[in-house]
Short mmCIF file of C-alpha atoms and ligand atoms in Angstrom, two decimals:
data_model
loop_
_atom_site.label_atom_id
_atom_site.label_comp_id
_atom_site.label_asym_id
_atom_site.label_seq_id
_atom_site.Cartn_x
_atom_site.Cartn_y
_atom_site.Cartn_z
CA MET A 187 26.57 158.71 235.24
CA GLU A 188 28.86 156.88 237.62
CA GLN A 189 30.07 153.49 236.39
CA ARG A 190 28.10 150.69 238.07
CA ASP A 191 30.10 148.27 240.19
CA GLN A 192 30.88 144.90 238.57
CA TRP A 193 32.27 141.59 239.79
CA ALA A 194 36.04 141.73 239.50
CA THR A 195 36.68 138.04 238.85
CA LYS A 196 34.74 135.05 237.56
CA ILE A 197 35.66 132.97 240.60
CA GLY A 198 34.50 135.77 242.88
CA LEU A 199 31.16 135.91 241.10
CA ILE A 200 30.65 132.15 241.27
CA LEU A 201 31.58 132.01 244.95
CA ALA A 202 29.26 134.93 245.70
CA MET A 203 26.39 133.19 243.92
CA ALA A 204 27.19 129.91 245.68
CA GLY A 205 27.28 131.81 248.96
CA ASN A 206 23.93 133.31 248.14
CA ALA A 207 22.37 129.90 247.54
CA VAL A 208 24.19 127.82 250.17
CA GLY A 209 22.59 128.64 253.49
CA LEU A 210 20.90 127.22 256.54
CA GLY A 211 18.62 125.52 254.01
CA ASN A 212 21.39 123.12 252.99
CA PHE A 213 22.45 121.96 256.44
CA VAL A 214 19.28 122.31 258.51
CA ARG A 215 16.20 122.54 256.28
CA PHE A 216 17.27 119.83 253.81
CA PRO A 217 17.92 117.10 256.41
CA THR A 218 14.66 118.08 258.08
CA GLN A 219 12.68 117.68 254.88
CA VAL A 220 14.36 114.38 254.06
CA ALA A 221 13.73 113.04 257.54
CA GLN A 222 10.10 114.12 257.58
CA ASN A 223 9.28 112.82 254.13
CA GLY A 224 10.31 109.21 254.15
CA GLY A 225 14.06 109.55 253.50
CA GLY A 226 14.73 107.98 250.11
CA ALA A 227 11.13 108.69 249.11
CA PHE A 228 11.93 112.38 249.16
CA MET A 229 14.96 112.19 246.90
CA VAL A 230 13.08 111.08 243.77
CA PRO A 231 10.78 114.13 243.42
CA TYR A 232 13.64 116.26 244.73
CA PHE A 233 15.82 115.53 241.71
CA ILE A 234 12.85 115.89 239.36
CA ALA A 235 12.10 119.33 240.82
CA LEU A 236 15.77 120.28 240.55
CA PHE A 237 15.95 119.44 236.90
CA PHE A 238 12.55 120.70 235.73
CA LEU A 239 12.04 123.66 238.02
CA GLY A 240 15.23 124.69 239.83
CA ILE A 241 17.57 124.92 236.86
CA PRO A 242 15.05 126.74 234.61
CA VAL A 243 14.15 129.37 237.20
CA MET A 244 17.83 129.85 238.06
CA TRP A 245 18.54 130.67 234.39
CA ILE A 246 15.55 132.97 234.21
CA GLU A 247 16.75 134.96 237.20
CA TRP A 248 20.30 135.27 235.86
CA VAL A 249 19.00 136.50 232.52
CA ALA A 250 16.66 139.00 234.18
CA GLY A 251 19.37 140.31 236.50
CA ARG A 252 21.96 140.89 233.79
CA TYR A 253 19.29 142.60 231.69
CA GLY A 254 18.33 145.01 234.49
CA GLY A 255 21.98 145.71 235.25
CA LYS A 256 22.50 146.90 231.68
CA TYR A 257 20.11 149.75 232.47
CA GLY A 258 21.59 150.41 235.90
CA HIS A 259 19.01 148.47 237.93
CA GLY A 260 19.64 145.87 240.60
CA THR A 261 16.10 145.80 241.94
CA LEU A 262 13.06 144.04 240.54
CA GLY A 263 10.66 146.95 240.09
CA PRO A 264 12.43 148.77 237.26
CA THR A 265 13.96 145.58 235.82
CA TYR A 266 10.62 143.83 235.44
CA TYR A 267 9.01 147.00 234.12
CA LEU A 268 11.58 147.04 231.30
CA MET A 269 11.11 143.35 230.52
CA ALA A 270 7.30 143.49 230.54
CA ARG A 271 7.43 146.50 228.25
CA GLU A 272 8.61 144.21 225.44
CA SER A 273 5.03 143.12 224.93
CA LEU A 274 2.87 145.48 226.97
CA LYS A 275 2.12 149.18 226.85
CA PRO A 276 4.22 151.08 229.39
CA ARG A 277 1.24 151.69 231.63
CA SER A 278 0.44 147.97 232.03
CA ALA A 279 4.11 147.01 232.24
CA PHE A 280 4.37 149.54 235.04
CA TRP A 281 2.04 147.53 237.30
CA TRP A 282 3.91 144.28 236.73
CA GLY A 283 7.02 146.15 237.83
CA VAL A 284 5.38 147.68 240.88
CA ILE A 285 4.02 144.37 242.15
CA SER A 286 7.29 142.48 241.58
CA GLY A 287 9.23 145.18 243.39
CA MET A 288 6.74 145.14 246.23
CA LEU A 289 6.97 141.36 246.63
CA ALA A 290 10.76 141.40 246.62
CA PHE A 291 11.05 144.21 249.15
CA SER A 292 8.58 142.77 251.62
CA LEU A 293 10.07 139.27 251.28
CA THR A 294 13.56 140.48 252.06
CA VAL A 295 12.55 142.41 255.16
CA LEU A 296 10.19 139.74 256.49
CA LEU A 297 12.55 136.83 255.89
CA ASN A 298 15.42 138.67 257.51
CA SER A 299 13.40 139.48 260.59
CA TYR A 300 14.04 135.87 261.65
CA TYR A 301 16.77 134.55 259.31
CA LEU A 302 19.27 136.91 260.93
CA HIS A 303 18.26 135.69 264.37
CA LEU A 304 18.87 132.09 263.36
CA ILE A 305 22.32 133.09 262.16
CA GLY A 306 22.92 134.89 265.45
CA TRP A 307 21.93 131.73 267.37
CA SER A 308 24.55 129.82 265.38
CA ALA A 309 27.21 132.35 266.34
CA ALA A 310 26.19 131.99 269.98
CA TYR A 311 26.24 128.21 269.80
CA SER A 312 29.72 128.02 268.29
CA TRP A 313 30.80 130.01 271.32
CA PHE A 314 28.82 127.74 273.68
CA SER A 315 30.37 124.68 272.05
CA ILE A 316 33.96 125.75 272.28
CA THR A 317 33.48 126.84 275.90
CA GLY A 318 31.46 123.71 276.69
CA ALA A 319 28.62 125.84 278.08
CA TYR A 320 25.86 123.29 277.47
CA PHE A 321 27.95 120.25 278.40
CA GLY A 322 26.47 118.36 281.31
CA LYS A 323 23.20 120.26 281.11
CA ASN A 324 19.75 119.56 279.75
CA THR A 325 20.15 120.95 276.24
CA GLY A 326 16.46 121.73 275.84
CA ASP A 327 16.44 123.89 278.97
CA PHE A 328 19.73 125.44 277.97
CA PHE A 329 18.24 126.51 274.65
CA SER A 330 15.12 128.08 276.13
CA ASN A 331 17.21 129.88 278.75
CA TYR A 332 19.34 131.26 275.96
CA LEU A 333 16.29 132.48 274.02
CA ASN A 334 14.95 134.20 277.13
CA ASN A 335 18.21 136.03 277.69
CA HIS A 336 17.42 138.82 275.23
CA GLY A 337 20.65 140.68 275.90
CA GLU A 338 22.69 137.69 274.83
CA VAL A 339 20.49 137.03 271.81
CA MET A 340 20.89 140.65 270.69
CA LEU A 341 24.65 140.55 271.24
CA PHE A 342 25.20 137.71 268.77
CA TRP A 343 22.61 139.16 266.39
CA GLY A 344 24.42 142.50 266.60
CA ILE A 345 27.87 141.07 265.89
CA THR A 346 26.47 139.30 262.84
CA VAL A 347 24.57 142.25 261.41
CA ILE A 348 27.35 144.77 262.04
CA LEU A 349 29.74 142.53 260.09
CA LEU A 350 27.16 142.35 257.30
CA ALA A 351 26.85 146.13 257.23
CA ILE A 352 30.63 146.50 257.01
CA ALA A 353 31.00 143.95 254.21
CA VAL A 354 28.17 145.40 252.13
CA GLY A 355 29.29 148.97 252.82
CA GLN A 356 32.59 148.24 251.07
CA GLY A 357 30.75 147.58 247.81
CA VAL A 358 30.25 144.60 245.52
CA SER A 359 33.72 143.97 244.09
CA LYS A 360 35.68 145.42 247.00
CA GLY A 361 33.45 144.16 249.80
CA ILE A 362 31.13 141.24 249.11
CA GLU A 363 33.44 139.59 246.60
CA ARG A 364 36.45 139.71 248.93
CA TRP A 365 34.51 138.40 251.90
CA VAL A 366 33.00 135.43 250.07
CA LYS A 367 36.37 134.51 248.57
CA VAL A 368 37.51 133.75 252.12
CA MET A 369 34.28 132.49 253.62
CA MET A 370 33.09 130.08 250.95
CA PRO A 371 36.26 127.97 250.68
CA LEU A 372 36.32 127.80 254.48
CA LEU A 373 32.68 126.73 254.52
CA TYR A 374 33.38 123.83 252.16
CA ILE A 375 36.49 122.87 254.14
CA PHE A 376 34.60 122.85 257.47
CA ALA A 377 31.84 120.75 255.98
CA ILE A 378 34.28 118.28 254.38
CA ILE A 379 36.19 117.85 257.67
CA MET A 380 32.93 117.08 259.46
CA VAL A 381 31.73 114.69 256.78
CA GLY A 382 35.11 112.93 256.96
CA TYR A 383 34.59 112.47 260.67
CA VAL A 384 31.08 111.10 260.13
CA PHE A 385 32.48 108.54 257.69
CA VAL A 386 35.01 107.16 260.18
CA LEU A 387 32.56 107.31 263.08
CA GLY A 388 30.72 104.04 262.41
CA SER A 389 28.91 102.94 265.59
CA PRO A 390 30.23 105.24 268.30
CA ILE A 391 28.07 104.15 271.24
CA ASP A 392 25.96 101.13 270.36
CA PRO A 393 26.76 98.42 267.80
CA ASN A 394 23.11 98.44 266.69
CA TRP A 395 23.26 102.04 265.60
CA SER A 396 25.64 103.41 263.01
CA THR A 397 25.96 106.30 260.60
CA ILE A 398 25.25 103.78 257.83
CA ASP A 399 21.63 103.60 259.01
CA GLY A 400 21.32 107.30 258.23
CA PHE A 401 22.86 106.95 254.80
CA LYS A 402 20.61 104.00 253.98
CA PHE A 403 17.58 105.96 255.10
CA ILE A 404 18.37 108.81 252.71
CA TRP A 405 19.66 106.86 249.75
CA SER A 406 17.39 103.84 249.35
CA PRO A 407 14.39 104.96 247.31
CA ASN A 408 11.30 104.21 249.31
CA TRP A 409 8.69 103.75 246.58
CA SER A 410 5.90 102.58 248.79
CA TYR A 411 6.17 105.65 251.03
CA LEU A 412 6.26 107.85 247.96
CA GLY A 413 3.18 106.14 246.54
CA LYS A 414 1.25 106.63 249.77
CA HIS A 415 2.17 110.26 250.36
CA PHE A 416 2.84 111.37 246.81
CA TYR A 417 1.43 114.89 246.93
CA THR A 418 2.90 115.80 250.33
CA VAL A 419 6.37 114.61 249.35
CA LEU A 420 6.23 116.37 245.99
CA LEU A 421 5.18 119.57 247.71
CA ALA A 422 8.03 119.34 250.21
CA ALA A 423 10.56 118.60 247.45
CA THR A 424 9.54 121.46 245.17
CA GLY A 425 9.45 123.84 248.15
CA GLN A 426 12.95 122.79 249.21
CA ILE A 427 14.38 123.29 245.71
CA PHE A 428 13.03 126.79 245.71
CA PHE A 429 14.28 127.75 249.12
CA THR A 430 17.70 126.20 248.76
CA LEU A 431 18.47 127.85 245.43
CA SER A 432 17.38 131.29 246.77
CA LEU A 433 14.81 131.58 243.99
CA GLY A 434 11.82 133.90 244.03
CA MET A 435 13.54 136.56 246.16
CA GLY A 436 15.12 138.93 243.67
CA ILE A 437 18.59 138.34 245.07
CA ILE A 438 19.93 136.14 242.27
CA GLN A 439 18.83 138.92 239.90
CA ASN A 440 20.52 141.48 242.10
CA TYR A 441 23.87 139.65 242.03
CA ALA A 442 23.53 139.02 238.27
CA SER A 443 22.93 142.73 237.72
CA TYR A 444 26.61 143.33 238.46
CA LEU A 445 27.63 141.33 235.36
CA GLY A 446 28.84 142.92 232.16
CA PRO A 447 26.26 142.83 229.32
CA ASP A 448 28.09 140.00 227.54
CA ASP A 449 29.13 137.92 230.53
CA ASP A 450 28.07 134.29 230.50
CA VAL A 451 24.91 133.39 232.41
CA ALA A 452 24.14 129.86 231.14
CA LEU A 453 27.15 127.99 232.50
CA SER A 454 27.48 130.25 235.53
CA GLY A 455 23.86 129.64 236.50
CA LEU A 456 24.45 125.91 236.22
CA ALA A 457 27.64 126.20 238.28
CA THR A 458 25.67 127.94 241.04
CA VAL A 459 23.15 125.12 241.08
CA SER A 460 25.91 122.48 241.14
CA LEU A 461 27.80 124.09 244.00
CA ASN A 462 24.60 124.40 246.01
CA GLU A 463 23.56 120.82 245.33
CA PHE A 464 26.97 119.48 246.29
CA ALA A 465 26.67 121.38 249.58
CA GLU A 466 23.15 120.06 250.01
CA VAL A 467 22.85 116.41 249.01
CA VAL A 468 26.49 115.39 249.46
CA LEU A 469 27.56 117.50 252.45
CA GLY A 470 24.25 118.47 254.07
CA GLY A 471 22.94 114.93 253.59
CA SER A 472 25.98 113.39 255.31
CA LEU A 473 25.86 115.36 258.55
CA ALA A 474 22.71 115.77 260.63
CA VAL A 475 20.85 112.59 259.68
CA PRO A 476 23.76 110.10 259.92
CA LEU A 477 24.89 111.74 263.18
CA ALA A 478 21.38 111.50 264.58
CA THR A 479 21.12 107.79 263.75
CA ALA A 480 24.57 106.93 265.07
CA TYR A 481 23.72 108.60 268.37
CA ALA A 482 20.05 107.55 268.38
CA PRO A 483 20.27 105.89 271.83
CA LYS A 484 21.34 109.25 273.28
CA ILE A 485 18.56 111.31 271.72
CA VAL A 486 15.60 108.99 271.17
CA PRO A 487 13.54 108.13 274.29
CA PRO A 488 13.97 104.49 275.42
CA ASP A 489 10.34 103.47 274.87
CA VAL A 490 10.51 104.55 271.22
CA LEU A 491 13.94 103.02 270.82
CA SER A 492 12.64 99.64 271.96
CA GLN A 493 10.11 99.60 269.10
CA GLY A 494 12.90 99.19 266.59
CA LYS A 495 14.76 101.09 263.95
CA SER A 496 11.99 102.43 261.81
CA ALA A 497 10.10 103.73 264.84
CA ALA A 498 13.25 105.49 266.02
CA LEU A 499 13.87 106.95 262.56
CA SER A 500 10.39 108.37 262.35
CA TRP A 501 10.74 109.82 265.86
CA ILE A 502 13.93 111.54 264.70
CA GLY A 503 12.12 112.70 261.57
CA ALA A 504 9.26 114.23 263.53
CA LYS A 505 11.65 115.86 265.98
CA PHE A 506 13.81 117.29 263.23
CA GLY A 507 13.46 120.95 262.55
CA LEU A 508 14.96 124.09 263.88
CA GLY A 509 15.04 123.02 267.49
CA PHE A 510 16.82 119.85 266.50
CA SER A 511 20.05 121.63 265.61
CA TYR A 512 20.08 123.50 268.89
CA THR A 513 18.81 120.82 271.26
CA SER A 514 19.36 117.29 269.93
CA LEU A 515 22.62 117.79 268.06
CA PRO A 516 24.27 119.38 271.11
CA ASN A 517 23.58 116.07 272.90
CA VAL A 518 25.49 114.35 270.13
CA PHE A 519 28.43 116.70 270.62
CA VAL A 520 28.37 116.14 274.37
CA SER A 521 28.57 112.38 273.76
CA MET A 522 31.69 112.87 271.67
CA GLY A 523 33.56 114.05 274.74
CA SER A 524 36.24 116.66 274.23
CA ALA A 525 36.19 116.16 270.43
CA GLY A 526 32.59 117.35 270.73
CA LYS A 527 33.68 120.84 271.67
CA PHE A 528 35.62 121.07 268.46
CA PHE A 529 32.99 119.48 266.22
CA GLY A 530 30.18 121.39 267.86
CA ALA A 531 31.97 124.66 267.25
CA LEU A 532 32.73 123.60 263.68
CA TRP A 533 29.09 122.70 263.01
CA PHE A 534 27.71 125.99 264.29
CA LEU A 535 30.43 128.00 262.59
CA LEU A 536 29.49 126.21 259.38
CA LEU A 537 25.89 127.27 259.88
CA TRP A 538 26.99 130.81 260.62
CA PHE A 539 29.10 131.07 257.44
CA ALA A 540 26.33 129.52 255.36
CA GLY A 541 23.72 131.91 256.71
CA PHE A 542 26.00 134.93 256.57
CA THR A 543 26.83 134.57 252.88
CA SER A 544 23.11 134.31 252.04
CA ALA A 545 22.29 137.27 254.24
CA ILE A 546 24.92 139.38 252.44
CA ALA A 547 22.95 138.99 249.22
CA MET A 548 19.70 140.13 250.82
CA TYR A 549 21.49 142.97 252.56
CA ASN A 550 22.85 144.10 249.26
CA TYR A 551 19.41 144.01 247.67
CA LEU A 552 18.08 146.56 250.15
CA THR A 553 21.25 148.63 249.96
CA ALA A 554 21.02 148.72 246.16
CA LEU A 555 17.39 149.72 246.46
CA LEU A 556 18.28 152.70 248.65
CA GLU A 557 21.25 153.58 246.46
CA GLU A 558 19.76 153.31 242.98
CA ASP A 559 16.11 154.03 243.56
CA LEU A 560 16.30 156.61 246.31
CA GLY A 561 19.77 158.11 245.88
CA ILE A 562 21.08 157.22 249.37
CA LYS A 563 24.83 156.59 249.41
CA ARG A 564 25.90 153.00 250.04
CA LYS A 565 27.91 153.80 253.18
CA VAL A 566 24.84 155.46 254.71
CA GLY A 567 22.35 153.03 253.23
CA THR A 568 23.89 150.00 254.93
CA TRP A 569 23.15 151.57 258.32
CA VAL A 570 19.61 152.40 257.27
CA VAL A 571 19.23 148.72 256.45
CA PHE A 572 20.68 147.90 259.86
CA LEU A 573 17.92 149.93 261.51
CA ILE A 574 15.20 148.36 259.38
CA TYR A 575 16.45 144.90 260.34
CA LEU A 576 16.73 145.84 264.00
CA ILE A 577 13.12 146.97 264.17
CA ALA A 578 11.82 144.13 262.00
CA GLY A 579 13.63 141.60 264.20
CA LEU A 580 12.30 142.73 267.57
CA PRO A 581 8.89 140.99 267.38
CA VAL A 582 10.73 137.71 266.73
CA ILE A 583 12.25 137.97 270.20
CA TYR A 584 9.27 139.33 272.06
CA ILE A 585 6.20 137.79 270.45
CA SER A 586 5.88 134.04 270.47
CA GLY A 587 4.43 132.50 267.33
CA TYR A 588 5.36 135.56 265.28
CA MET A 589 8.16 133.85 263.40
CA ASP A 590 6.02 130.94 262.20
CA GLN A 591 3.19 133.22 261.13
CA VAL A 592 5.48 135.38 259.06
CA ASP A 593 7.29 132.34 257.69
CA ALA A 594 4.09 130.91 256.21
CA TRP A 595 3.60 134.10 254.22
CA VAL A 596 7.23 134.18 253.17
CA SER A 597 6.94 130.67 251.69
CA PHE A 598 3.87 131.67 249.74
CA GLN A 599 5.37 134.91 248.45
CA LEU A 600 8.55 133.14 247.33
CA THR A 601 6.62 130.89 244.99
CA LEU A 602 4.39 133.73 243.84
CA LEU A 603 7.37 135.84 242.89
CA ALA A 604 8.90 132.90 241.03
CA LEU A 605 5.70 132.69 239.01
CA PHE A 606 6.18 136.37 238.21
CA ASP A 607 9.73 135.52 237.07
CA ILE A 608 8.37 133.12 234.47
CA ILE A 609 5.47 135.34 233.40
CA ILE A 610 7.53 138.49 233.06
CA ALA A 611 11.08 137.46 232.20
CA VAL A 612 10.03 134.72 229.77
CA TYR A 613 6.49 135.33 228.48
CA LEU A 614 6.12 139.10 228.54
CA PHE A 615 9.76 139.56 227.63
CA LYS A 616 8.98 137.08 224.83
CA PRO A 617 10.38 133.56 224.78
CA ASP A 618 12.61 134.21 221.76
CA ASN A 619 14.21 137.23 223.41
CA PHE A 620 14.71 135.18 226.54
CA TRP A 621 16.39 132.35 224.66
CA GLU A 622 18.63 134.82 222.86
CA GLU A 623 19.60 136.54 226.12
CA LEU A 624 20.36 133.20 227.73
CA HIS A 625 22.85 132.47 224.95
CA LYS A 626 24.43 135.89 224.72
CA GLY A 627 28.08 135.49 225.67
CA ALA A 628 27.28 131.97 226.89
CA TYR A 629 29.98 129.40 227.59
CA MET A 630 27.55 126.60 226.81
CA SER A 631 24.60 126.08 224.57
CA VAL A 632 21.41 124.94 226.24
CA PRO A 633 19.92 122.09 224.18
CA GLY A 634 16.74 122.99 222.28
CA TRP A 635 14.67 120.37 224.11
CA TYR A 636 15.13 122.38 227.29
CA LYS A 637 13.04 125.22 225.88
CA PRO A 638 9.66 123.51 226.36
CA ILE A 639 10.78 122.54 229.86
CA ILE A 640 11.30 126.21 230.69
CA LEU A 641 8.14 127.35 228.92
CA TYR A 642 5.62 124.74 230.02
CA ILE A 643 6.89 122.20 232.52
CA ALA A 644 8.48 124.64 234.99
CA PRO A 645 5.34 126.78 235.40
CA ILE A 646 3.14 123.71 235.81
CA LEU A 647 5.44 122.23 238.44
CA LEU A 648 5.52 125.59 240.15
CA LEU A 649 1.78 125.44 240.69
CA ILE A 650 2.30 122.59 243.17
CA PRO A 651 4.15 124.60 245.85
CA LEU A 652 2.16 127.72 244.97
CA ILE A 653 -1.20 126.09 245.61
CA GLY A 654 0.20 124.10 248.52
CA SER A 655 1.53 127.15 250.34
CA ALA A 656 -1.61 129.16 249.55
CA LYS A 657 -3.71 126.36 251.04
CA SER A 658 -1.70 126.26 254.23
CA LEU A 659 -2.31 129.99 254.65
CA ILE A 660 -6.05 129.49 254.75
CA GLY A 661 -6.23 127.74 258.09
CA ALA A 662 -3.17 129.45 259.56
CA THR A 663 -3.40 131.86 262.48
CA LEU A 664 -2.26 135.38 261.82
CA GLU A 665 -2.26 137.62 264.88
CA TRP A 666 -2.20 141.36 264.58
CA PRO A 667 1.58 141.94 264.98
CA ALA A 668 2.40 139.63 262.07
CA ARG A 669 -0.52 140.97 260.05
CA LEU A 670 0.59 144.52 260.66
CA ALA A 671 4.18 143.74 259.67
CA ILE A 672 3.19 141.98 256.46
CA ILE A 673 0.71 144.59 255.31
CA SER A 674 2.93 147.53 256.12
CA MET A 675 5.85 145.95 254.24
CA TRP A 676 3.57 145.53 251.21
CA ILE A 677 2.58 149.17 251.38
CA VAL A 678 6.12 150.47 251.80
CA GLY A 679 7.36 148.12 249.08
CA ALA A 680 4.64 149.17 246.66
CA ILE A 681 5.25 152.87 247.22
CA GLU A 682 8.98 152.42 246.85
CA SER A 683 8.76 150.52 243.61
CA TYR A 684 6.04 152.81 242.22
CA TYR A 685 8.26 155.78 242.87
CA SER A 686 11.45 154.19 241.57
CA ILE A 687 9.96 153.30 238.18
CA LYS A 688 8.11 156.61 237.81
CA LYS A 689 11.24 158.56 238.65
CA LYS A 690 13.30 157.06 235.88
CA TYR A 691 10.69 156.36 233.19
CA ARG A 692 8.19 159.16 233.73
CA GLU A 693 8.49 160.43 230.20
CA GLU A 694 7.64 157.24 228.37
CA LEU A 695 4.96 156.41 230.93
CA GLU A 696 3.22 159.69 230.32
CA LYS A 697 3.69 159.75 226.57
CA ASN A 698 1.48 156.85 225.64
CA GLU A 699 -1.17 157.13 228.20
CA VAL A 700 -4.40 158.90 228.64
CA ILE A 701 -5.08 158.98 232.34
N1 LIG B 646 19.09 129.63 249.86
C1 LIG B 646 19.19 129.88 251.26
C2 LIG B 646 19.42 128.64 252.02
O1 LIG B 646 19.56 127.57 251.49
C3 LIG B 646 17.99 130.47 251.86
C4 LIG B 646 17.53 131.73 251.26
C5 LIG B 646 16.37 131.75 250.56
C6 LIG B 646 18.29 132.83 251.40
C7 LIG B 646 15.97 132.88 249.97
C8 LIG B 646 17.88 133.98 250.83
C9 LIG B 646 16.74 133.99 250.12
O2 LIG B 646 19.48 128.68 253.22
NA1 NA B 647 20.79 126.48 249.64
#
């Protein structure tokens, strides 16, 4: 058999994993969650979730990925079949594999149907910033005009996805690794330049409003808010930890499958978490919120502004979200004058890089699936993925409400798959095996007291976002296009993973079973 591709350098691997985790979540979703959940009130459960849920699940996914890679698998179906087989009969293990593979496949396609569009918007907006296209205009109208210009939307989407196809087509060590080695350092440099600017900005337009207000909002623990809205804030914090670390997708496992069997996972997993958290709480936390407060008089309506600071902050919080980056922040850049063209372009380029390096990982998951499970060559497979994405992305442009409906299911499936991670890669694989795998070739030893955290505390904490996202599905609208997309992706995913496990392990599956 052909030798499986492996990461060429440690730094390349770490940057690829950081690129995987660092995404739009760090610079857009994180500030949104902080702003909507009482600022400093959010940070307390956030760090708890990081320590008790994020780090454990990150390790679990690294262990699972390296294990699957040893047997030539970079997809969840066959990998989780093999792990579940440690304590189940092949026929039962088979179904755990099929369902995991199904969840991962459908998640990747559904998430990318809109994630890639958001990345495309960022590409468009770096162009609009440098050319000053929205300067002197109503930024809200400008944004909706842009979204209605489908040709333009598809152009920037196309540029982005063609570049992804090229990078992934070149392979893991020769493609992805080389691209992230350039893009990730640039991403950190862009972000640090912008944060530096925010620090010297002070009160740019009104002595009553400064960036410091934003920093205070995020960094002073707001216990009374937390007490009042405890469950909501906890739910938001655990959900954010999940999303930002790219957990529950199968893509950390996919990247880890290109490790050698004795390569470290313990310290590398921790390094991934640290690089993501630096980009999130330090960099992501120092951009959108402090900028919004310093320029509050330009973006908050006068009647709200006159009610004082906390009213203005909660207005900003409520307004935060996707639209905020593309409508309110452009107003901030316009107020900066000609420097705004530069900083606007830098901001959107930062978002583009962040999204791109996460999208590469998902792109590679589907390419690996075609390559390993179905025998389609990588160079061809990347263009098959391109077509899948093209079709999956069309309803996002043409059907309003589609994106939000799909997104609600994506959030639920992410947490469900993470639960599968713990059940399969720790419990069915057997906790002692897991612990041994975690330490094989490890550059650090995980203290023994962390074991009960992984075994008991992480799954209990996981139930919070799992139940929360399941609950929000109950009342949610789901029109037929979204329903059709979700169900058909489940079916395709299930068939694919059924077939991929059967193909390779038919013999042992048939040996023990009486059908
Ligand atoms: N971790 C990415 C971010 O912070 C988002 C993501 C989640 C990407 C899951 C891929 C898979 O933006
Ligand atoms: Na992230």
